[in-house]
PDB file of C-alpha atoms in Angstrom:
ATOM      1  CA  MET A   1     -16.179   3.387  -5.345  1.00  0.00           C
ATOM      2  CA  VAL A   2     -13.482   2.172  -3.311  1.00  0.00           C
ATOM      3  CA  ASP A   3     -13.900  -1.473  -1.961  1.00  0.00           C
ATOM      4  CA  VAL A   4     -14.117  -1.393   2.045  1.00  0.00           C
ATOM      5  CA  SER A   5     -12.768  -4.980   2.732  1.00  0.00           C
ATOM      6  CA  GLN A   6      -9.474  -5.330   4.289  1.00  0.00           C
ATOM      7  CA  PRO A   7      -6.882  -7.640   2.463  1.00  0.00           C
ATOM      8  CA  ASP A   8      -5.502 -10.317   4.739  1.00  0.00           C
ATOM      9  CA  PRO A   9      -2.384  -8.818   6.571  1.00  0.00           C
ATOM     10  CA  ASP A  10      -0.573 -12.880   6.764  1.00  0.00           C
ATOM     11  CA  ALA A  11      -1.065 -12.983   2.973  1.00  0.00           C
ATOM     12  CA  GLU A  12       2.649 -13.729   1.308  1.00  0.00           C
ATOM     13  CA  TRP A  13       2.308 -10.702  -1.386  1.00  0.00           C
ATOM     14  CA  TRP A  14      -0.313  -7.671  -1.813  1.00  0.00           C
ATOM     15  CA  THR A  15      -1.220  -6.674  -5.387  1.00  0.00           C
ATOM     16  CA  THR A  16      -2.223  -2.634  -6.174  1.00  0.00           C
ATOM     17  CA  SER A  17      -5.754  -3.869  -5.299  1.00  0.00           C
ATOM     18  CA  ASP A  18      -4.965  -5.373  -2.116  1.00  0.00           C
ATOM     19  CA  VAL A  19      -2.966  -1.913  -1.181  1.00  0.00           C
ATOM     20  CA  ALA A  20      -5.596   0.244  -2.465  1.00  0.00           C
ATOM     21  CA  SER A  21      -8.041  -1.504  -0.333  1.00  0.00           C
ATOM     22  CA  TYR A  22      -5.960  -1.208   2.859  1.00  0.00           C
ATOM     23  CA  LEU A  23      -5.575   2.614   2.456  1.00  0.00           C
ATOM     24  CA  GLY A  24      -9.063   2.901   1.526  1.00  0.00           C
ATOM     25  CA  VAL A  25      -8.354   4.928  -1.881  1.00  0.00           C
ATOM     26  CA  GLY A  26      -8.385   3.683  -5.618  1.00  0.00           C
ATOM     27  CA  ILE A  27      -6.039   1.832  -7.444  1.00  0.00           C
ATOM     28  CA  SER A  28      -5.201   4.765  -9.817  1.00  0.00           C
ATOM     29  CA  THR A  29      -4.227   6.674  -6.326  1.00  0.00           C
ATOM     30  CA  VAL A  30      -1.729   4.021  -5.339  1.00  0.00           C
ATOM     31  CA  SER A  31      -0.687   3.903  -9.110  1.00  0.00           C
ATOM     32  CA  ALA A  32       0.038   7.805  -8.952  1.00  0.00           C
ATOM     33  CA  TYR A  33       1.391   7.537  -5.560  1.00  0.00           C
ATOM     34  CA  ARG A  34       4.243   4.495  -6.703  1.00  0.00           C
ATOM     35  CA  ALA A  35       4.729   6.657  -9.962  1.00  0.00           C
ATOM     36  CA  ARG A  36       5.779   9.544  -8.229  1.00  0.00           C
ATOM     37  CA  GLY A  37       7.980   7.727  -5.757  1.00  0.00           C
ATOM     38  CA  GLN A  38       5.668   8.219  -2.824  1.00  0.00           C
ATOM     39  CA  MET A  39       5.503   4.607  -1.639  1.00  0.00           C
ATOM     40  CA  PRO A  40       7.694   1.908  -1.436  1.00  0.00           C
ATOM     41  CA  PRO A  41       8.771   0.064  -4.741  1.00  0.00           C
ATOM     42  CA  PRO A  42       7.166  -3.172  -5.697  1.00  0.00           C
ATOM     43  CA  ASP A  43       9.048  -5.702  -4.077  1.00  0.00           C
ATOM     44  CA  LYS A  44       8.272  -8.001  -7.071  1.00  0.00           C
ATOM     45  CA  THR A  45       6.861  -7.197 -10.442  1.00  0.00           C
ATOM     46  CA  ILE A  46       5.923 -10.382 -12.361  1.00  0.00           C
ATOM     47  CA  GLY A  47       4.562  -9.318 -15.853  1.00  0.00           C
ATOM     48  CA  ARG A  48       2.779  -5.858 -15.284  1.00  0.00           C
ATOM     49  CA  THR A  49       1.657  -6.870 -11.466  1.00  0.00           C
ATOM     50  CA  HIS A  50       3.393  -5.463  -8.909  1.00  0.00           C
ATOM     51  CA  ILE A  51       3.449  -6.969  -5.404  1.00  0.00           C
ATOM     52  CA  TRP A  52       4.326  -5.729  -1.848  1.00  0.00           C
ATOM     53  CA  THR A  53       4.939  -7.956   1.301  1.00  0.00           C
ATOM     54  CA  PRO A  54       2.135  -6.479   3.444  1.00  0.00           C
ATOM     55  CA  ALA A  55       4.448  -6.178   6.581  1.00  0.00           C
ATOM     56  CA  ARG A  56       6.273  -3.522   4.261  1.00  0.00           C
ATOM     57  CA  ILE A  57       3.360  -1.460   3.018  1.00  0.00           C
ATOM     58  CA  ILE A  58       1.596  -2.114   6.490  1.00  0.00           C
ATOM     59  CA  GLU A  59       4.832  -0.300   8.215  1.00  0.00           C
ATOM     60  CA  TRP A  60       5.170   2.264   5.789  1.00  0.00           C
ATOM     61  CA  HIS A  61       1.090   3.683   5.965  1.00  0.00           C
ATOM     62  CA  GLN A  62       2.031   3.893   9.674  1.00  0.00           C
ATOM     63  CA  ALA A  63       4.865   6.080   9.469  1.00  0.00           C
ATOM     64  CA  ARG A  64       3.286   8.451   6.813  1.00  0.00           C
ATOM     65  CA  PRO A  65       2.296  11.985   8.302  1.00  0.00           C
ATOM     66  CA  GLY A  66      -1.064  12.253   9.481  1.00  0.00           C
ATOM     67  CA  HIS A  67      -1.746   8.416   9.333  1.00  0.00           C
ATOM     68  CA  GLY A  68      -0.077   7.502  12.915  1.00  0.00           C
ATOM     69  CA  GLY A  69       3.388   8.422  12.316  1.00  0.00           C
ATOM     70  CA  ARG A  70       3.378  11.839  14.446  1.00  0.00           C
ATOM     71  CA  SER A  71       1.723  12.704  17.864  1.00  0.00           C
ATOM     72  CA  PRO A  72      -1.552  15.088  17.134  1.00  0.00           C
ATOM     73  CA  VAL A  73      -0.801  18.505  17.747  1.00  0.00           C
ATOM     74  CA  SER A  74      -1.753  20.103  21.303  1.00  0.00           C
TER      75      SER A  74
END
């Protein structure tokens, strides 16, 4: 089950878990997006932990088709 709590948009970094929570998807979905190049690459990788700035993920998500990046069809 996906955790519906939202990560702190003012945090310095978001992990894959934070990104998944923000998007409302599972961690494996975020990992698949990353592997397929369908999302921004991590800003940093510490060991095996990928991290992004929240602003980068929020901006990317808002620009995604069907996620606020385009006007609804009339």
